[in-house]
Tab-separated table of C-alpha atoms in Angstrom:
chain	number	residue	atom	x	y	z
A	1	UNK	CA	9.891	10.557	1.855
A	2	UNK	CA	10.694	10.764	5.556
A	3	UNK	CA	8.130	11.263	8.314
A	4	UNK	CA	9.628	14.747	8.937
A	5	UNK	CA	9.174	15.692	5.289
A	6	UNK	CA	5.580	14.462	5.375
A	7	UNK	CA	4.909	16.483	8.517
A	8	UNK	CA	6.393	19.612	6.923
A	9	UNK	CA	4.329	19.114	3.784
A	10	UNK	CA	1.208	18.593	5.879
A	11	UNK	CA	1.862	21.872	7.710
A	12	UNK	CA	2.128	23.734	4.413
A	13	UNK	CA	-1.021	22.122	3.036
A	14	UNK	CA	-3.085	23.243	6.036
A	15	UNK	CA	-4.782	21.665	8.999
A	16	UNK	CA	-7.619	20.246	6.876
A	17	UNK	CA	-5.107	17.778	5.378
A	18	UNK	CA	-4.475	16.199	8.765
A	19	UNK	CA	-6.525	13.334	10.182
A	20	UNK	CA	-8.334	13.965	13.442
A	21	UNK	CA	-7.018	12.888	16.847
A	22	UNK	CA	-8.495	9.432	16.429
A	23	UNK	CA	-7.076	9.098	12.891
A	24	UNK	CA	-3.253	9.095	12.903
A	25	UNK	CA	-1.256	9.710	9.768
A	26	UNK	CA	-0.403	6.528	7.928
A	27	UNK	CA	3.247	5.509	7.978
A	28	UNK	CA	4.146	3.180	5.150
A	29	UNK	CA	6.521	0.288	5.750
A	30	UNK	CA	8.531	-0.587	2.620
A	31	UNK	CA	7.785	-4.325	2.738
A	32	UNK	CA	6.733	-6.006	5.937
A	33	UNK	CA	3.442	-4.643	7.276
A	34	UNK	CA	3.259	-4.090	10.995
A	35	UNK	CA	6.998	-4.351	11.453
A	36	UNK	CA	8.784	-2.510	14.253
A	37	UNK	CA	11.910	-0.995	12.709
A	38	UNK	CA	13.654	-1.121	16.115
A	39	UNK	CA	13.713	-4.932	16.111
A	40	UNK	CA	15.009	-6.072	12.701
A	41	UNK	CA	16.346	-9.408	13.953
A	42	UNK	CA	12.956	-10.444	15.324
A	43	UNK	CA	11.222	-9.307	12.117
A	44	UNK	CA	13.608	-11.292	9.931
A	45	UNK	CA	13.135	-14.386	12.061
A	46	UNK	CA	9.357	-14.103	11.658
A	47	UNK	CA	9.777	-13.828	7.899
A	48	UNK	CA	11.997	-16.907	7.790
A	49	UNK	CA	9.282	-18.945	9.517
A	50	UNK	CA	7.055	-18.769	6.429
A	51	UNK	CA	6.742	-21.640	3.992
A	52	UNK	CA	9.032	-21.158	0.941
A	53	UNK	CA	7.202	-20.197	-2.216
A	54	UNK	CA	7.938	-19.148	-5.787
A	55	UNK	CA	7.848	-15.425	-6.509
A	56	UNK	CA	8.877	-12.829	-9.061
A	57	UNK	CA	9.170	-9.063	-9.188
A	58	UNK	CA	9.456	-6.084	-11.495
A	59	UNK	CA	9.449	-2.294	-11.327
A	60	UNK	CA	6.615	-0.552	-13.150
A	61	UNK	CA	6.926	3.096	-14.198
A	62	UNK	CA	3.735	5.018	-13.384
A	63	UNK	CA	2.534	8.638	-13.134
A	64	UNK	CA	3.098	8.471	-9.353
A	65	UNK	CA	6.639	7.144	-9.718
A	66	UNK	CA	8.143	3.659	-9.951
A	67	UNK	CA	6.212	0.881	-8.214
A	68	UNK	CA	7.909	-2.361	-7.217
A	69	UNK	CA	5.517	-5.269	-7.768
A	70	UNK	CA	6.035	-8.748	-6.350
A	71	UNK	CA	3.787	-11.749	-6.889
A	72	UNK	CA	3.644	-15.405	-5.971
A	73	UNK	CA	1.719	-18.232	-7.598
A	74	UNK	CA	-1.179	-17.267	-5.297
A	75	UNK	CA	-1.371	-13.659	-6.427
A	76	UNK	CA	0.022	-10.161	-6.148
A	77	UNK	CA	1.793	-9.835	-2.788
A	78	UNK	CA	3.446	-6.407	-2.770
A	79	UNK	CA	3.191	-2.946	-4.281
A	80	UNK	CA	5.891	-0.575	-3.012
A	81	UNK	CA	5.880	3.178	-3.690
A	82	UNK	CA	8.892	5.282	-4.708
A	83	UNK	CA	10.939	2.261	-5.725
A	84	UNK	CA	14.320	3.757	-6.417
A	85	UNK	CA	17.468	1.637	-6.247
A	86	UNK	CA	17.662	1.814	-2.457
A	87	UNK	CA	14.018	0.820	-1.912
A	88	UNK	CA	14.269	-2.009	-4.432
A	89	UNK	CA	17.424	-3.397	-2.843
A	90	UNK	CA	15.956	-3.349	0.654
A	91	UNK	CA	12.617	-4.725	-0.501
A	92	UNK	CA	14.172	-7.629	-2.383
A	93	UNK	CA	16.289	-8.569	0.631
A	94	UNK	CA	13.200	-8.854	2.785
A	95	UNK	CA	11.153	-10.586	0.098
A	96	UNK	CA	13.819	-13.274	-0.152
A	97	UNK	CA	13.355	-13.818	3.577
A	98	UNK	CA	9.566	-13.740	3.316
A	99	UNK	CA	9.377	-16.261	0.473
A	100	UNK	CA	12.430	-18.357	1.308
A	101	UNK	CA	14.025	-18.549	-2.127
A	102	UNK	CA	15.421	-16.557	-5.026
A	103	UNK	CA	12.926	-14.910	-7.406
A	104	UNK	CA	11.893	-16.401	-10.731
A	105	UNK	CA	12.093	-14.382	-13.960
A	106	UNK	CA	8.306	-14.188	-14.229
A	107	UNK	CA	5.028	-15.374	-12.719
A	108	UNK	CA	1.673	-14.976	-14.511
A	109	UNK	CA	0.030	-12.966	-11.724
A	110	UNK	CA	2.861	-10.428	-11.945
A	111	UNK	CA	2.152	-9.822	-15.621
A	112	UNK	CA	-1.565	-9.481	-14.915
A	113	UNK	CA	-0.936	-6.982	-12.123
A	114	UNK	CA	1.382	-4.854	-14.258
A	115	UNK	CA	-1.098	-4.831	-17.150
A	116	UNK	CA	-4.018	-3.893	-14.889
A	117	UNK	CA	-2.098	-1.135	-13.128
A	118	UNK	CA	-1.069	0.344	-16.479
A	119	UNK	CA	-4.727	0.370	-17.548
A	120	UNK	CA	-5.769	1.891	-14.218
A	121	UNK	CA	-3.385	4.819	-14.641
A	122	UNK	CA	-4.630	5.286	-18.204
A	123	UNK	CA	-8.152	5.678	-16.732
A	124	UNK	CA	-9.274	2.492	-18.418
A	125	UNK	CA	-9.683	0.172	-15.420
A	126	UNK	CA	-11.962	0.643	-12.425
A	127	UNK	CA	-11.699	-2.741	-10.699
A	128	UNK	CA	-8.651	-4.992	-10.329
A	129	UNK	CA	-9.119	-8.696	-10.953
A	130	UNK	CA	-5.597	-9.949	-10.225
A	131	UNK	CA	-5.670	-12.443	-7.296
A	132	UNK	CA	-4.085	-11.209	-4.094
A	133	UNK	CA	-1.609	-13.009	-1.849
A	134	UNK	CA	-2.259	-11.725	1.693
A	135	UNK	CA	0.779	-13.397	3.239
A	136	UNK	CA	2.428	-10.039	4.045
A	137	UNK	CA	-0.512	-9.014	6.208
A	138	UNK	CA	-2.290	-10.651	9.159
A	139	UNK	CA	-4.795	-10.237	11.985
A	140	UNK	CA	-6.744	-6.995	12.358
A	141	UNK	CA	-4.773	-5.284	9.582
A	142	UNK	CA	-5.709	-7.998	7.107
A	143	UNK	CA	-9.391	-7.904	8.135
A	144	UNK	CA	-9.554	-4.158	7.554
A	145	UNK	CA	-7.684	-4.331	4.256
A	146	UNK	CA	-9.889	-7.141	2.944
A	147	UNK	CA	-12.990	-5.100	3.794
A	148	UNK	CA	-11.509	-2.100	2.032
A	149	UNK	CA	-10.614	-4.099	-1.069
A	150	UNK	CA	-14.025	-5.745	-1.292
A	151	UNK	CA	-16.407	-2.901	-0.461
A	152	UNK	CA	-14.899	0.535	-1.223
A	153	UNK	CA	-15.033	0.799	-5.012
A	154	UNK	CA	-13.418	3.154	-7.488
A	155	UNK	CA	-14.524	6.766	-7.129
A	156	UNK	CA	-15.744	6.454	-3.526
A	157	UNK	CA	-14.190	7.130	-0.135
A	158	UNK	CA	-14.663	5.870	3.415
A	159	UNK	CA	-13.742	7.342	6.792
A	160	UNK	CA	-11.391	5.715	9.279
A	161	UNK	CA	-14.241	5.445	11.786
A	162	UNK	CA	-16.626	4.060	9.173
A	163	UNK	CA	-14.136	1.377	8.266
A	164	UNK	CA	-13.666	0.477	11.926
A	165	UNK	CA	-17.447	0.126	12.243
A	166	UNK	CA	-17.602	-2.103	9.166
A	167	UNK	CA	-15.232	-4.655	10.704
A	168	UNK	CA	-17.084	-4.622	14.023
A	169	UNK	CA	-14.470	-2.605	15.932
A	170	UNK	CA	-16.085	0.816	16.538
A	171	UNK	CA	-13.347	1.924	18.927
A	172	UNK	CA	-10.525	1.125	16.523
A	173	UNK	CA	-10.350	4.176	14.236
A	174	UNK	CA	-6.702	4.753	15.207
A	175	UNK	CA	-5.911	1.099	14.529
A	176	UNK	CA	-7.515	1.467	11.099
A	177	UNK	CA	-5.049	4.281	10.380
A	178	UNK	CA	-2.207	1.954	11.362
A	179	UNK	CA	-3.665	-0.784	9.144
A	180	UNK	CA	-3.671	1.587	6.180
A	181	UNK	CA	-0.006	2.334	6.819
A	182	UNK	CA	0.722	-1.393	6.931
A	183	UNK	CA	-0.949	-2.073	3.572
A	184	UNK	CA	1.422	-4.177	1.419
A	185	UNK	CA	-0.795	-3.677	-1.652
A	186	UNK	CA	-1.533	0.053	-2.045
A	187	UNK	CA	-3.425	1.242	-5.121
A	188	UNK	CA	-4.783	-2.275	-5.704
A	189	UNK	CA	-6.051	-2.410	-2.115
A	190	UNK	CA	-7.125	1.247	-2.128
A	191	UNK	CA	-5.977	2.810	1.140
A	192	UNK	CA	-5.968	6.144	-0.735
A	193	UNK	CA	-9.784	5.992	-0.494
A	194	UNK	CA	-9.704	6.226	3.309
A	195	UNK	CA	-10.140	9.840	4.424
A	196	UNK	CA	-10.467	11.855	7.613
A	197	UNK	CA	-13.829	12.474	9.264
A	198	UNK	CA	-13.315	16.266	9.224
A	199	UNK	CA	-13.404	16.400	5.431
A	200	UNK	CA	-9.628	16.368	4.898
A	201	UNK	CA	-7.961	13.692	2.847
A	202	UNK	CA	-6.145	12.200	5.849
A	203	UNK	CA	-2.656	10.747	5.893
A	204	UNK	CA	-0.944	8.494	3.396
A	205	UNK	CA	2.208	6.427	3.556
A	206	UNK	CA	3.003	7.138	-0.089
A	207	UNK	CA	2.808	10.911	0.474
A	208	UNK	CA	-0.104	13.330	0.220
A	209	UNK	CA	0.747	14.289	-3.373
A	210	UNK	CA	0.383	10.638	-4.359
A	211	UNK	CA	-2.937	10.362	-2.515
A	212	UNK	CA	-4.251	13.489	-4.218
A	213	UNK	CA	-3.170	12.161	-7.615
A	214	UNK	CA	-4.998	8.857	-7.086
A	215	UNK	CA	-8.171	10.538	-5.793
A	216	UNK	CA	-8.100	12.976	-8.726
A	217	UNK	CA	-7.633	10.092	-11.163
A	218	UNK	CA	-10.785	8.490	-9.735
A	219	UNK	CA	-12.777	11.725	-9.859
A	220	UNK	CA	-12.986	12.250	-6.091
A	221	UNK	CA	-10.831	15.400	-6.286
A	222	UNK	CA	-10.539	17.819	-9.208
A	223	UNK	CA	-7.595	17.345	-11.514
A	224	UNK	CA	-4.759	19.812	-10.763
A	225	UNK	CA	-4.456	22.728	-13.161
A	226	UNK	CA	-0.650	22.467	-13.324
């Protein structure tokens, strides 16, 4: 979904769906968190600088659409929303750069992640145990995402400002919104649990319908009637 489509959907949903001035809508990057799409050559060079590592991938069908999963021997490294053929092709190109080699057929952490996500969507799993590979995140974004993963459990929510306070950066609510958009591990690292201070659900790189679905699954929002 394009930014324009998200903006149009947000207008139809009403102003309460929008984050406040200090809480910008999250814009999801397909693979590389924090990347500036206007400088692809520089991004690719940064990816190439990483140490080569084994990795594997698969696409998992879920109630919110196909998710591309990628894992290394360290843990789950990527969850990408709306993984149609175009997204998969682009994601795999960049993952080859990030990990420096061709993918393997399988890696144990990939199987664990797929099994746990399937159980999560069946309402049978409340906490993920698959190890996480944070190599596609860094700096402030990684600090915020680690805090989110560790201390905002299933069925709860946190505000952008609250999360900024938790990492010792009380003036960084806007940066927290950017960190959520950079999240390479959505669902497992639950950026859908970060909401606006005015009571709205805030933005979401995977689309507001996806965010509502995940919050309803966890009991934060009522299940839709249709």
